[in-house]
CSV table of C-alpha atoms in Angstrom, one decimal:
chain,number,residue,atom,x,y,z
X,1,MET,CA,-14.8,1.6,-48.8
X,2,ARG,CA,-15.0,0.2,-45.3
X,3,TRP,CA,-12.2,-2.6,-46.9
X,4,CYS,CA,-10.0,-0.3,-48.5
X,5,PHE,CA,-9.5,1.6,-45.0
X,6,TYR,CA,-8.8,-2.0,-43.6
X,7,ILE,CA,-6.4,-3.1,-45.9
X,8,SER,CA,-4.5,0.5,-46.0
X,9,LEU,CA,-4.5,-0.7,-41.6
X,10,VAL,CA,-3.0,-3.5,-42.5
X,11,LEU,CA,-0.2,-2.4,-44.8
X,12,LEU,CA,0.4,0.4,-42.3
X,13,MET,CA,0.1,-2.2,-39.4
X,14,GLY,CA,2.2,-4.6,-41.4
X,15,CYS,CA,0.4,-8.0,-42.4
X,16,GLY,CA,2.7,-10.5,-40.8
X,17,ALA,CA,5.4,-10.8,-37.4
X,18,SER,CA,9.0,-9.7,-37.3
X,19,PRO,CA,11.5,-12.6,-36.7
X,20,PRO,CA,12.6,-13.0,-33.3
X,21,GLN,CA,15.1,-10.5,-31.7
X,22,TYR,CA,18.3,-13.1,-30.8
X,23,ARG,CA,20.9,-11.7,-27.9
X,24,THR,CA,24.5,-12.1,-29.7
X,25,THR,CA,26.5,-12.0,-26.6
X,26,SER,CA,25.8,-12.0,-22.6
X,27,HIS,CA,26.9,-8.2,-22.2
X,28,SER,CA,23.4,-7.0,-23.8
X,29,VAL,CA,21.5,-6.4,-20.3
X,30,SER,CA,21.3,-2.4,-20.4
X,31,ARG,CA,22.9,-0.7,-17.1
X,32,SER,CA,18.9,0.3,-16.4
X,33,LYS,CA,17.9,-3.1,-16.8
X,34,ARG,CA,20.6,-4.1,-14.2
X,35,ALA,CA,19.9,-1.8,-11.9
X,36,LYS,CA,16.2,-2.2,-11.7
X,37,THR,CA,17.2,-6.1,-10.9
X,38,THR,CA,19.5,-5.1,-8.1
X,39,LYS,CA,16.2,-2.9,-6.6
X,40,ARG,CA,14.1,-5.1,-6.6
X,41,ARG,CA,16.2,-8.2,-5.1
X,42,LYS,CA,16.8,-5.4,-2.4
X,43,LYS,CA,13.5,-5.3,-1.8
X,44,ARG,CA,13.1,-8.6,-2.1
X,45,ARG,CA,15.8,-8.9,0.7
X,46,ARG,CA,14.4,-6.4,2.8
X,47,LEU,CA,10.7,-7.3,2.9
X,48,ALA,CA,12.4,-11.0,3.1
X,49,LYS,CA,13.0,-9.8,6.8
X,50,MET,CA,10.0,-8.2,7.5
X,51,PRO,CA,7.7,-10.4,9.8
X,52,LYS,CA,5.3,-12.6,8.2
X,53,SER,CA,2.3,-12.3,10.8
X,54,MET,CA,0.9,-9.2,11.3
X,55,LYS,CA,1.4,-10.1,15.6
X,56,GLN,CA,5.1,-9.6,15.0
X,57,ARG,CA,4.6,-7.0,12.5
X,58,CYS,CA,2.5,-5.5,15.4
X,59,GLN,CA,4.5,-6.0,17.9
X,60,ASN,CA,7.9,-4.3,16.5
X,61,VAL,CA,6.2,-1.4,15.6
X,62,LEU,CA,4.6,-0.9,19.5
X,63,PRO,CA,7.1,0.1,21.3
X,64,LEU,CA,7.1,3.6,18.6
X,65,PHE,CA,3.6,3.8,19.0
X,66,HIS,CA,3.6,4.5,22.9
X,67,ARG,CA,6.8,6.8,22.0
X,68,VAL,CA,5.0,8.8,19.8
X,69,ALA,CA,1.2,8.6,21.6
X,70,LYS,CA,2.9,10.1,24.6
X,71,ARG,CA,4.2,13.1,22.5
X,72,HIS,CA,1.3,14.3,20.5
X,73,ASN,CA,-0.7,12.8,24.1
X,74,LEU,CA,-3.2,9.9,22.0
X,75,GLU,CA,-4.2,7.0,22.8
X,76,PRO,CA,-1.5,4.1,21.6
X,77,ALA,CA,-4.5,1.8,21.3
X,78,LEU,CA,-6.1,4.5,18.5
X,79,LEU,CA,-3.0,4.6,16.3
X,80,VAL,CA,-2.5,1.2,16.3
X,81,GLY,CA,-5.7,0.3,15.2
X,82,ILE,CA,-5.3,3.1,12.8
X,83,ALA,CA,-2.1,1.3,11.5
X,84,ARG,CA,-3.7,-1.6,11.4
X,85,VAL,CA,-6.5,-1.0,8.9
X,86,GLU,CA,-4.2,1.6,7.0
X,87,SER,CA,-1.7,-0.4,6.3
X,88,GLY,CA,-1.5,-3.8,8.5
X,89,PHE,CA,1.8,-2.5,9.5
X,90,ARG,CA,3.2,-2.6,6.7
X,91,PRO,CA,5.8,0.2,6.8
X,92,GLN,CA,6.5,-0.1,2.5
X,93,VAL,CA,1.9,0.0,1.7
X,94,VAL,CA,1.7,2.3,-1.0
X,95,SER,CA,-2.2,3.2,-1.6
X,96,ARG,CA,-3.7,3.4,-5.4
X,97,ALA,CA,-4.9,7.3,-4.1
X,98,GLY,CA,-1.1,7.7,-2.8
X,99,ALA,CA,-1.1,7.3,0.9
X,100,VAL,CA,2.4,6.0,2.3
X,101,GLY,CA,3.6,4.3,4.9
X,102,LEU,CA,2.6,2.5,8.2
X,103,MET,CA,-0.1,5.1,8.6
X,104,GLN,CA,-0.7,5.7,5.4
X,105,VAL,CA,-0.4,9.2,4.9
X,106,MET,CA,-0.8,11.6,1.9
X,107,PRO,CA,2.4,13.1,0.7
X,108,SER,CA,1.1,16.1,0.7
X,109,THR,CA,-0.4,16.6,4.2
X,110,GLY,CA,2.9,15.3,5.1
X,111,ALA,CA,4.4,18.8,3.3
X,112,HIS,CA,1.8,20.2,5.4
X,113,PHE,CA,2.7,19.4,8.2
X,114,ARG,CA,6.6,19.5,7.5
X,115,CYS,CA,7.2,15.2,8.2
X,116,GLY,CA,10.1,14.6,6.2
X,117,ASN,CA,10.6,11.1,4.8
X,118,LEU,CA,7.1,9.2,4.5
X,119,ARG,CA,9.2,6.2,4.2
X,120,ASP,CA,10.9,6.1,7.5
X,121,VAL,CA,8.7,4.9,9.7
X,122,ALA,CA,9.4,6.6,13.1
X,123,GLU,CA,9.0,9.8,10.8
X,124,ASN,CA,5.5,8.6,9.4
X,125,ALA,CA,4.3,7.1,12.5
X,126,GLU,CA,5.2,11.0,14.1
X,127,CYS,CA,3.2,13.0,11.0
X,128,GLY,CA,0.4,10.5,11.3
X,129,ALA,CA,0.4,10.5,15.3
X,130,ARG,CA,0.3,14.8,14.5
X,131,VAL,CA,-2.1,15.3,11.6
X,132,LEU,CA,-4.7,12.5,14.0
X,133,ARG,CA,-3.7,15.7,17.1
X,134,ARG,CA,-4.9,18.2,15.2
X,135,TYR,CA,-8.2,16.5,13.7
X,136,LEU,CA,-8.9,15.3,17.2
X,137,ASP,CA,-8.6,19.5,18.6
X,138,ARG,CA,-10.1,20.6,15.9
X,139,TYR,CA,-13.3,18.3,16.8
X,140,ASP,CA,-12.8,19.3,20.1
X,141,GLY,CA,-12.0,15.3,20.8
X,142,ASN,CA,-15.1,13.6,19.0
X,143,LEU,CA,-13.2,10.4,17.9
X,144,THR,CA,-15.8,9.8,15.1
X,145,TYR,CA,-15.1,12.9,12.9
X,146,GLY,CA,-11.3,13.0,14.4
X,147,LEU,CA,-10.9,9.9,12.8
X,148,SER,CA,-13.6,10.8,9.6
X,149,ALA,CA,-10.8,13.7,9.2
X,150,TYR,CA,-7.6,12.0,8.9
X,151,ASN,CA,-9.4,9.2,6.4
X,152,ALA,CA,-11.2,11.7,4.2
X,153,GLY,CA,-9.5,15.2,5.1
X,154,PHE,CA,-12.1,17.7,6.9
X,155,ARG,CA,-15.2,18.8,4.0
X,156,ILE,CA,-17.0,15.0,5.3
X,157,PRO,CA,-17.1,15.1,8.6
X,158,ASN,CA,-17.7,18.9,8.6
X,159,ARG,CA,-20.9,18.5,6.4
X,160,ALA,CA,-21.9,15.9,9.2
X,161,ARG,CA,-21.3,18.1,12.0
X,162,LYS,CA,-23.4,20.8,10.5
X,163,HIS,CA,-26.3,19.0,9.7
X,164,ARG,CA,-26.0,16.9,12.6
X,165,ARG,CA,-25.5,13.4,11.2
X,166,LEU,CA,-23.0,10.6,10.9
X,167,PRO,CA,-20.3,11.6,8.6
X,168,LYS,CA,-20.2,9.3,5.1
X,169,ASN,CA,-17.1,7.0,5.7
X,170,MET,CA,-18.4,6.0,9.5
X,171,GLY,CA,-17.1,2.2,7.8
X,172,TYR,CA,-14.0,3.6,8.1
X,173,VAL,CA,-14.1,4.8,11.5
X,174,GLU,CA,-16.1,1.9,12.6
X,175,LYS,CA,-13.0,-0.9,11.3
X,176,VAL,CA,-10.5,1.9,13.8
X,177,LEU,CA,-12.4,1.5,16.9
X,178,LYS,CA,-12.9,-2.0,16.4
X,179,ALA,CA,-8.6,-2.8,15.9
X,180,ARG,CA,-8.5,-0.4,19.0
X,181,ALA,CA,-10.6,-2.4,21.2
X,182,ARG,CA,-9.5,-5.7,20.1
X,183,TYR,CA,-6.0,-4.2,20.6
X,184,LEU,CA,-7.4,-3.4,24.3
X,185,ARG,CA,-9.1,-6.4,24.2
X,186,GLU,CA,-6.0,-8.8,23.5
X,187,GLY,CA,-2.9,-6.9,22.7
X,188,CYS,CA,-1.4,-7.9,19.6
X,189,SER,CA,-2.5,-11.0,18.4
């Protein structure tokens, strides 16, 4: 009975390989394929202009972080720490979860805070600072709970605060605080 199934499967799928398809003209590339190729080239050029070292990328966004931090009454070193951990100062990064840009803001969070274009470096930094300020205010300036909420939303720090424990994502908080201390100690290195 099984062999009948396999024979019918082979007959349905085809027994042999199809003959190779050859292009007859040089103009057979579709417009959509050309558009994709053009987009790739533009992206490569844009990435080629971006500094390769983390130190250079950090120095490029540092003035922006100082302006944004002053506007939201935050420490610039905290924004530097978050950007170092979240994106490595790469503004075009998109995480597996869908977070976008330098400060890795989720699009739903950006929409909630009316942030605008999250792919724009300045608007992303502004939105990240606004979100962080809101979380720090909610947790009375406690960096541990505020950074935990920035990373995972309100649920984890609320549960940890209720049971008087550290949040489950304490590893993230430690990484950001280490990056912040490194910046305060050595600058963009």
